[in-house]
Coordinates of C-alpha atoms in Angstrom, one line a residue:
Chain A
X1 CA 30.5 -7.4 16.0
X2 CA 28.8 -10.7 16.5
X3 CA 28.8 -12.6 12.8
X4 CA 26.7 -16.0 12.8
X5 CA 26.3 -17.3 9.4
X6 CA 21.9 -17.5 8.6
X7 CA 21.3 -21.3 7.9
X8 CA 19.3 -20.6 5.6
X9 CA 21.9 -17.8 3.8
X10 CA 24.3 -19.7 0.4
X11 CA 25.7 -19.8 -2.4
X12 CA 24.9 -17.1 -4.8
X13 CA 22.2 -15.4 -2.1
X14 CA 24.8 -14.7 0.5
X15 CA 27.0 -12.3 -2.3
X16 CA 23.5 -10.2 -1.5
X17 CA 23.5 -9.3 1.5
X18 CA 26.1 -10.9 5.0
X19 CA 25.2 -13.9 7.4
X20 CA 22.8 -12.5 10.3
X21 CA 22.9 -8.6 9.0
X22 CA 20.5 -8.3 12.0
X23 CA 23.0 -9.5 14.5
X24 CA 25.4 -7.0 13.1
X25 CA 22.7 -4.0 13.7
X26 CA 20.7 -5.0 16.9
X27 CA 20.7 -3.1 19.6
X28 CA 22.3 -4.5 23.0
X29 CA 18.5 -4.1 25.3
X30 CA 19.1 -4.0 29.4
X31 CA 22.4 -1.6 28.7
X32 CA 23.4 2.4 28.2
X33 CA 23.3 3.0 24.3
X34 CA 25.4 5.9 22.6
X35 CA 24.7 7.4 19.8
X36 CA 28.0 9.1 19.5
X37 CA 29.8 5.4 19.3
X38 CA 27.7 5.2 16.3
X39 CA 29.4 6.7 12.3
X40 CA 25.6 7.8 10.7
X41 CA 27.9 7.2 7.1
X42 CA 28.0 3.6 8.0
X43 CA 28.0 0.7 6.0
X44 CA 28.2 -2.6 7.6
X45 CA 28.1 -5.3 6.5
X46 CA 26.7 -3.5 3.1
X47 CA 27.2 -3.5 -0.5
X48 CA 30.8 -2.3 -1.7
X49 CA 29.4 1.1 -2.7
X50 CA 26.3 2.8 -4.7
X51 CA 26.1 0.8 -7.5
X52 CA 26.6 -2.5 -5.5
X53 CA 23.7 -1.8 -2.9
X54 CA 21.3 -0.4 -5.4
X55 CA 21.6 -3.9 -7.6
X56 CA 21.5 -6.2 -4.1
X57 CA 18.9 -4.1 -3.0
X58 CA 16.4 -4.6 -6.5
X59 CA 17.6 -8.9 -6.3
X60 CA 16.1 -8.7 -2.6
X61 CA 13.3 -7.2 -3.8
X62 CA 12.3 -10.0 -5.6
X63 CA 12.9 -12.4 -2.8
X64 CA 11.1 -10.0 -0.5
X65 CA 7.5 -9.7 -2.6
X66 CA 7.9 -13.9 -2.8
X67 CA 8.3 -14.6 0.8
X68 CA 5.4 -11.1 0.4
X69 CA 3.4 -13.9 -1.3
X70 CA 4.1 -16.8 0.9
X71 CA 3.2 -15.2 3.8
X72 CA 0.2 -13.8 2.6
X73 CA -1.1 -17.3 1.2
X74 CA -0.5 -18.6 4.7
X75 CA -3.2 -16.6 6.7
X76 CA -6.1 -18.0 4.5
X77 CA -5.4 -21.4 5.9
X78 CA -5.5 -20.1 9.2
X79 CA -1.9 -18.8 9.8
X80 CA -1.7 -15.9 12.2
X81 CA 2.4 -14.6 11.1
X82 CA 2.8 -11.8 10.3
X83 CA 5.2 -9.4 10.4
X84 CA 5.0 -5.3 11.0
X85 CA 7.8 -2.0 10.6
X86 CA 7.9 0.5 12.9
X87 CA 10.9 3.0 11.5
X88 CA 12.4 6.1 14.1
X89 CA 14.3 8.8 13.2
X90 CA 14.3 12.4 13.4
X91 CA 13.1 14.6 10.8
X92 CA 14.6 13.6 7.0
X93 CA 16.9 10.5 8.6
X94 CA 14.5 8.8 5.9
X95 CA 11.3 6.8 7.0
X96 CA 9.0 7.7 4.5
X97 CA 11.7 7.5 1.8
X98 CA 11.8 4.1 3.4
X99 CA 8.4 3.8 3.1
X100 CA 8.0 4.3 -1.2
X101 CA 11.9 2.6 -2.1
X102 CA 11.5 -0.2 -0.2
X103 CA 7.8 -1.3 1.1
X104 CA 7.0 -0.5 -2.6
X105 CA 7.9 -3.8 -4.1
X106 CA 5.5 -5.5 -2.1
X107 CA 2.4 -6.4 -3.6
X108 CA 0.8 -3.5 -1.7
X109 CA -2.6 -5.2 -1.6
X110 CA -0.8 -7.3 1.9
X111 CA 0.8 -4.3 2.9
X112 CA -0.6 -1.5 5.7
X113 CA 0.6 1.5 6.0
X114 CA 0.4 3.7 8.7
X115 CA 1.9 7.1 9.5
X116 CA 2.0 8.5 13.1
X117 CA 1.3 12.4 13.4
X118 CA 0.8 15.0 15.9
X119 CA -3.4 13.1 18.5
X120 CA -5.9 14.1 17.1
X121 CA -7.4 15.2 20.3
X122 CA -9.8 11.8 20.1
X123 CA -6.9 10.3 20.0
X124 CA -5.1 12.5 22.7
X125 CA -8.2 10.9 25.0
X126 CA -7.6 7.5 25.4
X127 CA -3.6 6.0 26.7
X128 CA -1.1 6.7 24.2
X129 CA -1.2 3.3 23.3
X130 CA -4.7 2.6 21.5
X131 CA -3.6 4.4 18.0
X132 CA -1.3 1.9 17.9
X133 CA -3.5 -0.7 18.5
X134 CA -6.1 0.0 15.8
X135 CA -3.1 0.5 12.9
X136 CA -1.9 -3.2 13.5
X137 CA -1.3 -5.6 10.1
X138 CA -4.2 -8.1 10.5
X139 CA -2.9 -12.0 10.1
X140 CA -0.3 -11.9 6.4
X141 CA -0.3 -9.2 6.1
X142 CA 3.0 -6.5 6.6
X143 CA 2.5 -3.7 8.2
X144 CA 4.4 -0.6 8.9
X145 CA 4.6 2.3 11.0
X146 CA 6.1 6.2 10.1
X147 CA 7.4 7.1 14.3
X148 CA 4.8 4.5 16.4
X149 CA 4.0 4.0 20.0
X150 CA 7.9 5.6 21.1
X151 CA 7.0 9.2 19.6
X152 CA 5.1 8.7 23.0
X153 CA 9.0 8.3 25.0
X154 CA 10.5 11.0 23.3
X155 CA 8.9 14.0 21.6
X156 CA 6.8 14.0 24.8
X157 CA 10.2 13.6 27.2
X158 CA 11.6 15.8 25.5
X159 CA 9.1 18.3 25.2
X160 CA 7.5 17.3 28.6
X161 CA 4.3 16.8 27.3
X162 CA 3.6 14.3 30.4
X163 CA 4.5 14.2 34.2
X164 CA 8.2 11.9 34.4
X165 CA 6.8 9.2 36.3
X166 CA 3.8 8.6 33.6
X167 CA 6.6 8.5 31.3
X168 CA 9.3 5.9 32.9
X169 CA 5.6 3.4 33.4
X170 CA 5.8 4.1 29.9
X171 CA 9.2 2.2 28.4
X172 CA 7.6 -1.0 30.7
X173 CA 4.0 -0.8 29.1
X174 CA 5.6 -0.6 25.5
X175 CA 7.8 -4.1 26.4
X176 CA 5.2 -5.3 27.1
X177 CA 2.3 -4.4 23.9
X178 CA 5.3 -6.2 22.2
X179 CA 5.9 -9.3 23.6
X180 CA 2.1 -9.7 23.3
X181 CA 2.3 -8.9 19.3
X182 CA 5.1 -11.1 19.1
X183 CA 3.0 -14.2 21.2
X184 CA 0.2 -14.4 18.5
X185 CA 2.2 -14.2 15.9
X186 CA 3.4 -10.8 14.7
X187 CA 7.3 -10.3 14.4
X188 CA 7.9 -6.6 14.7
X189 CA 11.2 -5.0 13.7
X190 CA 11.9 -2.4 15.2
X191 CA 14.1 0.3 13.2
X192 CA 16.2 3.2 14.4
X193 CA 17.4 5.3 10.8
X194 CA 20.9 6.7 12.7
X195 CA 20.8 9.7 10.8
X196 CA 24.3 12.2 11.2
X197 CA 23.9 15.9 12.6
X198 CA 25.3 17.4 9.8
X199 CA 23.6 15.1 7.4
X200 CA 20.3 16.1 8.3
X201 CA 21.1 19.8 8.2
X202 CA 22.3 19.5 4.4
X203 CA 18.9 18.2 4.3
X204 CA 16.2 20.1 5.8
X205 CA 18.1 22.8 3.2
X206 CA 16.9 20.2 0.2
X207 CA 13.6 21.0 0.5
X208 CA 13.5 24.1 1.5
X209 CA 15.4 25.1 -1.9
X210 CA 13.2 22.8 -4.1
X211 CA 10.0 24.4 -3.8
X212 CA 8.0 21.3 -4.8
X213 CA 9.4 20.1 -1.3
X214 CA 8.0 23.0 0.4
X215 CA 5.1 21.0 2.0
X216 CA 7.6 18.5 3.8
X217 CA 8.9 21.2 6.1
X218 CA 7.5 23.0 8.5
X219 CA 9.7 25.2 10.9
X220 CA 8.8 23.7 13.4
X221 CA 11.8 20.9 11.9
X222 CA 14.0 23.9 13.1
X223 CA 12.9 24.4 16.2
X224 CA 13.1 20.7 17.1
X225 CA 16.8 20.6 15.6
X226 CA 17.7 22.7 18.0
X227 CA 16.5 20.3 20.2
X228 CA 19.3 17.3 19.2
X229 CA 20.6 16.3 21.8
X230 CA 17.4 16.5 24.1
X231 CA 16.2 14.0 21.3
X232 CA 19.0 11.4 21.0
X233 CA 19.6 11.3 25.2
X234 CA 15.7 10.0 24.1
X235 CA 16.2 7.3 21.7
X236 CA 19.1 6.6 23.3
X237 CA 16.6 5.1 26.5
X238 CA 13.9 4.3 24.0
X239 CA 16.4 2.0 22.9
X240 CA 18.1 0.2 26.1
X241 CA 15.0 -0.4 27.5
X242 CA 13.0 -1.5 25.4
X243 CA 15.9 -3.3 22.6
X244 CA 13.8 -6.8 23.8
X245 CA 15.1 -10.1 23.8
X246 CA 11.1 -10.3 21.1
X247 CA 11.5 -7.1 20.2
X248 CA 14.7 -6.3 19.2
X249 CA 16.0 -2.7 17.9
X250 CA 18.1 -2.3 14.9
X251 CA 20.4 0.5 14.5
X252 CA 20.4 1.5 10.6
X253 CA 23.3 4.8 9.6
X254 CA 20.5 6.0 8.1
X255 CA 23.3 9.5 5.8
X256 CA 23.4 7.1 3.0
X257 CA 20.0 6.3 1.2
X258 CA 21.3 3.1 -1.0
X259 CA 22.8 1.7 1.6
X260 CA 19.3 2.5 4.5
X261 CA 17.0 1.1 1.7
X262 CA 19.3 -2.5 1.0
X263 CA 20.3 -2.6 5.0
X264 CA 16.4 -2.5 5.8
X265 CA 15.6 -5.2 3.3
X266 CA 18.0 -7.2 4.2
X267 CA 16.7 -7.5 7.8
X268 CA 12.8 -7.7 6.6
X269 CA 14.5 -11.1 4.2
X270 CA 15.7 -12.8 7.0
X271 CA 12.6 -12.5 9.0
X272 CA 10.5 -12.9 6.3
X273 CA 13.1 -16.1 6.1
X274 CA 13.1 -16.6 9.4
X275 CA 9.7 -17.3 9.2
X276 CA 9.5 -18.8 6.0
X277 CA 5.7 -18.8 5.3
X278 CA 4.3 -21.9 3.4
X279 CA 1.5 -22.5 0.6
X280 CA -0.7 -24.3 1.5
X281 CA -2.8 -27.2 0.0
X282 CA -5.6 -27.4 -1.2
X283 CA -8.7 -27.6 0.7
X284 CA -9.9 -30.0 -2.0
X285 CA -10.0 -31.8 -5.3
X286 CA -7.7 -31.2 -7.5
X287 CA -8.1 -33.5 -9.7
X288 CA -11.7 -33.4 -9.0
X289 CA -12.2 -29.9 -10.2
X290 CA -10.5 -30.3 -13.0
X291 CA -12.3 -32.7 -14.6
X292 CA -15.7 -30.8 -13.6
X293 CA -13.8 -26.8 -14.9
X294 CA -13.1 -29.8 -18.5
X295 CA -16.9 -30.7 -18.6
X296 CA -17.6 -27.5 -18.1
X297 CA -18.8 -25.0 -21.3
Chain B
X1 CA -15.8 5.3 -30.8
X2 CA -16.1 9.0 -30.1
X3 CA -11.9 10.8 -29.6
X4 CA -11.3 13.7 -28.2
X5 CA -7.8 14.8 -27.8
X6 CA -7.3 15.3 -24.2
X7 CA -5.8 19.3 -23.4
X8 CA -2.4 17.6 -22.1
X9 CA -2.0 15.4 -23.9
X10 CA 1.2 16.7 -26.2
X11 CA 4.1 16.1 -27.9
X12 CA 5.9 12.9 -27.5
X13 CA 3.4 11.4 -25.0
X14 CA 1.5 11.9 -27.2
X15 CA 2.2 8.4 -28.2
X16 CA 1.6 6.5 -24.6
X17 CA -1.8 6.9 -24.8
X18 CA -4.8 8.1 -27.2
X19 CA -6.2 11.6 -27.0
X20 CA -9.2 10.5 -24.3
X21 CA -9.1 7.1 -23.2
X22 CA -11.8 7.3 -20.5
X23 CA -14.3 8.7 -23.7
X24 CA -13.4 5.3 -25.5
X25 CA -13.9 3.2 -23.1
X26 CA -16.9 4.7 -20.8
X27 CA -19.7 2.8 -20.6
X28 CA -23.5 4.9 -22.1
X29 CA -25.1 5.0 -19.3
X30 CA -29.6 4.9 -19.4
X31 CA -29.4 2.3 -22.2
X32 CA -29.3 -1.7 -22.4
X33 CA -25.1 -2.9 -22.3
X34 CA -24.5 -6.2 -24.1
X35 CA -21.7 -8.2 -23.2
X36 CA -21.7 -9.8 -25.8
X37 CA -21.5 -7.5 -28.2
X38 CA -17.5 -6.2 -26.7
X39 CA -14.2 -8.3 -27.3
X40 CA -12.4 -9.2 -24.4
X41 CA -9.0 -10.0 -26.5
X42 CA -9.2 -6.9 -28.2
X43 CA -7.2 -3.2 -27.1
X44 CA -8.4 -0.2 -27.4
X45 CA -6.7 2.4 -27.8
X46 CA -3.9 0.8 -26.5
X47 CA 0.1 -0.1 -27.8
X48 CA 0.4 -2.5 -31.0
X49 CA 1.3 -5.2 -28.6
X50 CA 3.3 -6.8 -26.1
X51 CA 6.6 -5.2 -25.9
X52 CA 5.2 -2.0 -26.6
X53 CA 2.8 -2.2 -24.2
X54 CA 4.5 -3.0 -21.4
X55 CA 7.2 -0.2 -22.1
X56 CA 4.3 2.3 -22.0
X57 CA 2.7 1.4 -18.5
X58 CA 6.5 1.1 -16.9
X59 CA 6.2 5.6 -18.3
X60 CA 2.8 5.8 -17.5
X61 CA 4.3 4.5 -14.3
X62 CA 6.8 7.8 -13.5
X63 CA 4.1 9.7 -14.4
X64 CA 1.3 8.3 -12.2
X65 CA 3.4 8.6 -8.8
X66 CA 4.5 12.1 -9.8
X67 CA 0.6 12.9 -10.2
X68 CA 0.5 11.1 -7.1
X69 CA 2.3 13.0 -5.0
X70 CA 0.5 15.6 -5.8
X71 CA -2.4 15.1 -5.3
X72 CA -1.4 15.0 -1.7
X73 CA 1.6 17.4 -1.6
X74 CA -1.8 19.9 -1.6
X75 CA -4.2 17.6 0.8
X76 CA -1.6 18.8 3.8
X77 CA -3.0 22.1 2.4
X78 CA -6.3 21.2 2.9
X79 CA -7.5 20.1 -1.1
X80 CA -10.0 18.1 -0.2
X81 CA -10.2 15.8 -3.9
X82 CA -8.8 11.9 -4.0
X83 CA -9.3 9.9 -5.8
X84 CA -10.9 6.4 -6.0
X85 CA -10.2 3.2 -8.1
X86 CA -13.4 0.5 -8.5
X87 CA -12.5 -2.7 -9.5
X88 CA -15.1 -5.2 -10.8
X89 CA -14.8 -8.3 -12.6
X90 CA -16.1 -12.5 -13.2
X91 CA -12.9 -14.7 -10.5
X92 CA -9.6 -14.5 -13.2
X93 CA -10.8 -11.6 -14.8
X94 CA -6.9 -9.5 -12.8
X95 CA -8.7 -7.4 -9.9
X96 CA -5.5 -8.9 -7.6
X97 CA -3.2 -8.2 -10.9
X98 CA -3.8 -4.4 -11.2
X99 CA -3.5 -3.6 -7.3
X100 CA -0.6 -5.4 -8.0
X101 CA 0.7 -4.5 -11.0
X102 CA -0.7 -1.1 -11.4
X103 CA -1.3 0.0 -8.3
X104 CA 2.9 -1.1 -7.4
X105 CA 3.8 1.8 -8.7
X106 CA 2.0 4.4 -6.2
X107 CA 4.3 4.8 -2.8
X108 CA 2.6 3.1 -0.4
X109 CA 2.3 5.7 1.8
X110 CA -0.3 7.5 -0.6
X111 CA -2.4 3.9 -1.0
X112 CA -5.7 2.1 0.8
X113 CA -6.1 -0.8 -0.4
X114 CA -9.6 -2.8 0.4
X115 CA -11.4 -6.1 -0.4
X116 CA -14.1 -7.1 -0.2
X117 CA -14.5 -10.8 0.5
X118 CA -18.0 -12.5 1.6
X119 CA -20.1 -10.1 3.6
X120 CA -19.0 -10.7 7.9
X121 CA -21.5 -11.1 10.1
X122 CA -20.4 -7.2 11.8
X123 CA -21.3 -7.1 8.2
X124 CA -24.4 -7.8 7.6
X125 CA -25.9 -5.8 10.3
X126 CA -25.1 -2.6 8.6
X127 CA -26.5 -2.1 6.0
X128 CA -25.1 -2.7 2.1
X129 CA -22.8 0.7 2.3
X130 CA -21.7 0.5 5.9
X131 CA -18.6 -1.6 5.4
X132 CA -18.0 0.2 1.8
X133 CA -17.8 3.8 3.6
X134 CA -15.8 2.3 6.1
X135 CA -13.1 1.9 4.0
X136 CA -12.7 5.3 1.6
X137 CA -9.3 6.9 1.0
X138 CA -9.0 10.1 2.8
X139 CA -8.1 13.5 1.0
X140 CA -4.5 13.5 -1.2
X141 CA -4.5 8.9 -1.3
X142 CA -5.8 7.1 -3.3
X143 CA -8.6 4.0 -2.0
X144 CA -8.4 0.9 -4.5
X145 CA -11.4 -1.6 -3.4
X146 CA -11.2 -5.2 -5.3
X147 CA -14.2 -5.8 -4.9
X148 CA -16.8 -3.0 -4.0
X149 CA -20.5 -2.2 -2.8
X150 CA -21.1 -3.9 -6.3
X151 CA -21.0 -7.1 -5.2
X152 CA -24.5 -6.1 -3.0
X153 CA -26.0 -6.0 -7.2
X154 CA -24.4 -8.8 -9.3
X155 CA -23.6 -12.1 -6.7
X156 CA -26.8 -10.2 -4.2
X157 CA -29.0 -11.0 -8.0
X158 CA -27.6 -14.0 -9.3
X159 CA -27.5 -15.7 -5.8
X160 CA -30.8 -14.0 -4.5
X161 CA -29.9 -13.2 -1.9
X162 CA -32.0 -10.2 -1.5
X163 CA -35.4 -9.8 -2.7
X164 CA -36.1 -8.2 -5.9
X165 CA -37.3 -4.6 -4.8
X166 CA -34.8 -4.8 -2.0
X167 CA -32.6 -5.2 -4.6
X168 CA -33.9 -3.1 -7.5
X169 CA -33.5 0.1 -4.3
X170 CA -29.7 -0.6 -4.2
X171 CA -28.9 1.0 -7.6
X172 CA -30.1 3.8 -6.7
X173 CA -28.8 4.1 -3.6
X174 CA -25.3 3.3 -5.2
X175 CA -26.1 6.1 -8.5
X176 CA -26.5 8.4 -4.7
X177 CA -24.1 8.0 -2.5
X178 CA -20.6 7.6 -5.6
X179 CA -22.6 11.6 -6.0
X180 CA -22.3 12.6 -2.7
X181 CA -18.6 11.3 -2.5
X182 CA -17.4 13.1 -5.8
X183 CA -19.6 16.3 -4.5
X184 CA -17.3 16.2 -1.7
X185 CA -13.9 15.7 -3.4
X186 CA -13.7 11.6 -4.8
X187 CA -13.2 10.6 -8.5
X188 CA -14.4 7.7 -8.3
X189 CA -13.2 5.3 -11.4
X190 CA -14.9 2.3 -11.8
X191 CA -13.4 -0.7 -14.3
X192 CA -15.5 -3.7 -15.3
X193 CA -13.0 -6.0 -16.2
X194 CA -13.9 -8.2 -19.3
X195 CA -12.3 -11.3 -19.0
X196 CA -13.6 -14.1 -21.6
X197 CA -15.2 -17.5 -20.9
X198 CA -12.4 -19.1 -22.2
X199 CA -10.0 -16.9 -21.1
X200 CA -11.2 -17.9 -17.7
X201 CA -11.2 -21.3 -17.7
X202 CA -7.6 -21.6 -19.6
X203 CA -7.1 -19.0 -15.9
X204 CA -7.9 -21.7 -13.3
X205 CA -6.5 -24.1 -15.1
X206 CA -3.9 -23.2 -14.9
X207 CA -4.7 -21.8 -11.1
X208 CA -5.1 -25.6 -10.8
X209 CA -2.1 -26.5 -12.2
X210 CA 0.1 -24.9 -9.8
X211 CA 0.1 -25.8 -6.5
X212 CA 1.2 -22.2 -5.1
X213 CA -2.2 -20.5 -6.6
X214 CA -4.5 -23.7 -4.5
X215 CA -5.8 -21.4 -2.2
X216 CA -6.4 -18.9 -4.8
X217 CA -8.7 -21.3 -6.0
X218 CA -12.0 -21.9 -4.7
X219 CA -14.7 -25.3 -5.6
X220 CA -17.2 -22.6 -5.7
X221 CA -15.2 -20.6 -8.1
X222 CA -17.0 -23.3 -10.3
X223 CA -20.2 -22.7 -9.6
X224 CA -19.8 -18.9 -10.2
X225 CA -18.1 -19.8 -14.0
X226 CA -21.6 -22.0 -14.2
X227 CA -23.7 -19.5 -13.6
X228 CA -21.6 -16.7 -15.8
X229 CA -25.4 -16.1 -17.7
X230 CA -27.4 -14.7 -14.4
X231 CA -23.6 -12.9 -14.1
X232 CA -23.1 -11.1 -17.0
X233 CA -27.3 -10.2 -16.5
X234 CA -26.3 -9.4 -13.4
X235 CA -23.5 -6.8 -15.4
X236 CA -25.0 -6.3 -17.8
X237 CA -27.7 -4.2 -15.8
X238 CA -25.0 -2.2 -13.1
X239 CA -23.4 -1.0 -15.8
X240 CA -26.5 0.8 -17.7
X241 CA -27.6 2.1 -14.0
X242 CA -24.6 3.0 -12.8
X243 CA -22.6 4.5 -15.4
X244 CA -23.4 7.9 -14.6
X245 CA -21.7 11.6 -15.1
X246 CA -20.2 11.7 -12.0
X247 CA -18.8 8.1 -11.9
X248 CA -18.6 6.3 -15.4
X249 CA -18.0 3.3 -15.2
X250 CA -15.1 2.0 -18.4
X251 CA -14.9 -1.5 -19.3
X252 CA -11.4 -2.7 -20.3
X253 CA -11.3 -5.7 -22.1
X254 CA -9.3 -7.6 -20.1
X255 CA -8.5 -11.1 -21.0
X256 CA -4.9 -9.5 -22.5
X257 CA -3.0 -9.0 -18.7
X258 CA -0.6 -6.4 -20.6
X259 CA -3.7 -3.9 -22.1
X260 CA -5.2 -4.1 -18.7
X261 CA -2.7 -3.1 -16.6
X262 CA -2.3 0.2 -19.7
X263 CA -4.9 0.6 -20.0
X264 CA -5.9 1.7 -16.4
X265 CA -2.7 3.1 -15.5
X266 CA -3.8 5.3 -18.1
X267 CA -6.6 5.4 -17.1
X268 CA -5.7 7.0 -13.9
X269 CA -3.2 9.0 -16.0
X270 CA -6.2 11.0 -17.7
X271 CA -7.7 11.2 -14.4
X272 CA -5.0 12.6 -12.6
X273 CA -4.2 15.1 -15.1
X274 CA -7.7 16.2 -15.5
X275 CA -7.7 17.4 -10.9
X276 CA -3.8 19.0 -11.7
X277 CA -3.0 19.0 -8.0
X278 CA 0.0 21.7 -7.4
X279 CA 2.7 21.5 -4.6
X280 CA 1.5 24.3 -1.8
X281 CA 3.1 27.2 -1.6
X282 CA 4.7 27.7 1.5
X283 CA 2.8 28.8 4.7
X284 CA 6.8 30.0 6.1
X285 CA 9.4 32.5 5.8
X286 CA 12.0 30.8 3.8
X287 CA 14.6 32.5 3.8
X288 CA 14.2 33.1 7.0
X289 CA 13.9 29.8 7.8
X290 CA 16.9 29.1 6.0
X291 CA 18.9 31.5 8.0
X292 CA 18.1 30.1 11.1
X293 CA 19.0 26.6 9.6
X294 CA 23.0 28.0 8.4
X295 CA 22.6 30.4 12.1
X296 CA 23.0 26.6 13.9
X297 CA 25.6 24.4 15.3

C-alpha cells in the first residue's frame, strides 16, 4: 500500500484523513483485478471507529463546501474546471446513500445529480455514451453519476445485451471519452463501492422488512444477486481496463457506511484541493463601486 | 391577517410554525399591491427570535426530508405530483442563500435547481417560456428556480426590453402556463423575497468588503439599485396579476435571514403535507422474495 504525503495535508488537518487516500484506494490499471482479495469490511486509511469517522466526515464536509464555492466562483471568471463523481456498485452498495450523505453537504446550486436507469427507447436508439454526454457537469459544477456508462460494460456483459466484439470495443471508447473529459477540464473521480456478498443479503432483507422501503426493491434485484459471480467478473474487467492515468478507479470498501461516506468525502477533498480553485479578482473598480453605492439614496 | 388552523398541525408540531403560514403570507391576487406597506424586517408568524428560528428550521428540515422521500417514492409507482419553488427578489435578497440553506436539507438526488441568468442568444430565439419549460421538475422531484419566467415581466418591464403590448400579454400567458403545471401535478410555490432598500445597501457593501465575494458583484447591480422604484412597481404588478388560486405568490420579508429560511421551510412543509404522498405498496410478493433470498448462497 503506497502512502505518499499529500503536499496540502499539514498540521491538524492530517487527522481527518491520511495523506493521499487516493494512492491507497486507487486500483492499478492494466493488470488483472481479483476482488476477492479486497476485504469489503476494511477501513483503509480511515478513522479508528464509527464515532471518529462521523466526526471526521462532518469536518471534511465544511472544507468541501468551501472548495465547491471556490470552484463555482472560479468558473464565473472563465475557469473551465469541474468535477465528475462516478458511483458504481451492486444493488444496496450505497450509491444513493453517498448522494444523500456526502453530496448532501454541498450547495445544491452547484451540483448536477443524474441516476442512470434502464435505458429508454430513445436512449437505446443512440450510441451508449449519448445519454451520458447530455448529463455532464458544466464548468464550476460537481456532477454526480449514480450508475453511469459503465453499466454498458457491466449489465451489458452479464446479460449479453450486445455482441462480445462490440462490448470489447467499449472499454477503449470509454477510456477515450474520459480522456477527452480530462482534457477539457473535468476531473473524473470513479468510485467502485465494494460490497460484501453477505452484507448485500442483510441489506436486501432489511429493505423487505421495512414497508417504507419496498419501493426500492425489485425481484430483479434477486435475479442480479444470483448472477453475483458474473457481475464480479464484469467489475474486475472494467477496473482492469478502465483504471487509467487520467481517470483511475478507486475501490472503496462499502460494508461500513460511515467509512464509505468518510472515504468518498476524503477522496473528493484531495481532488478539489489539487485543483486549488481561486476566487476571481474583481473585474471592476471596488472603491468606485463603493463610492457610488454610498452616494445613492 | 387570516389565521386558519391547518388540519395536520397538532401537538408539539405546532411550535415549529403557526397554522397555515401560507394564509398569512399569501398575496391577495387581483387587487393593487403596495409593497411599502409590508415591513421587510417583520417576522410574521415566526419564532420569537433568531435562536428559536434556527432551532425550528432545523426541526422542519428533518420533516421536509421525510416528505421529500415519500414524494419521490410515490412517483416510482406513477404518482405524477411534484413541487416547484420559484424564488424572486432583488439582488442580495437571498435567493441563493435559500437554495443553500433550505434546499440544502433535501436529498440532492430529488432536487432540480436552475438559476436563470440573462438569456443566451439561443434562449432569446425562442418564446420566453421555452427555457423555463425545459427546466421543470419531473414527477417526485422538487424543482427550484432561482429567478424564473417572472424576469420576463420584471427586468423586461423596467428596461423596456419588449413592446408594452407584448409585455401585458405575458401576465396572462404566465397564468395559463402555471395553471397547466398545476393540472399536470405540479404544486407551484412562488416566493417573493421582500428586501428593504437599506438592507440591500448593507449587503452590497458587505460583498464589496469581502474579496471572496467580489465575483458575486457587478456594477450592474448598482444600476439596478438606481432603478429600485421601477422594479418595485414591476414586482407589484406581477404580484397583483399573477397571484392566482392555483399558483399564489407568497411575500416573505427577507431582511432577517433566519426568518427567511424558516418561513420558506414552513411554506414548503405546508404544501408537502397537503400533498401527503404515500410510500407505494410492494408490487411483488414480499414473503416469496424473502424466501428466495434466504435460500440463495
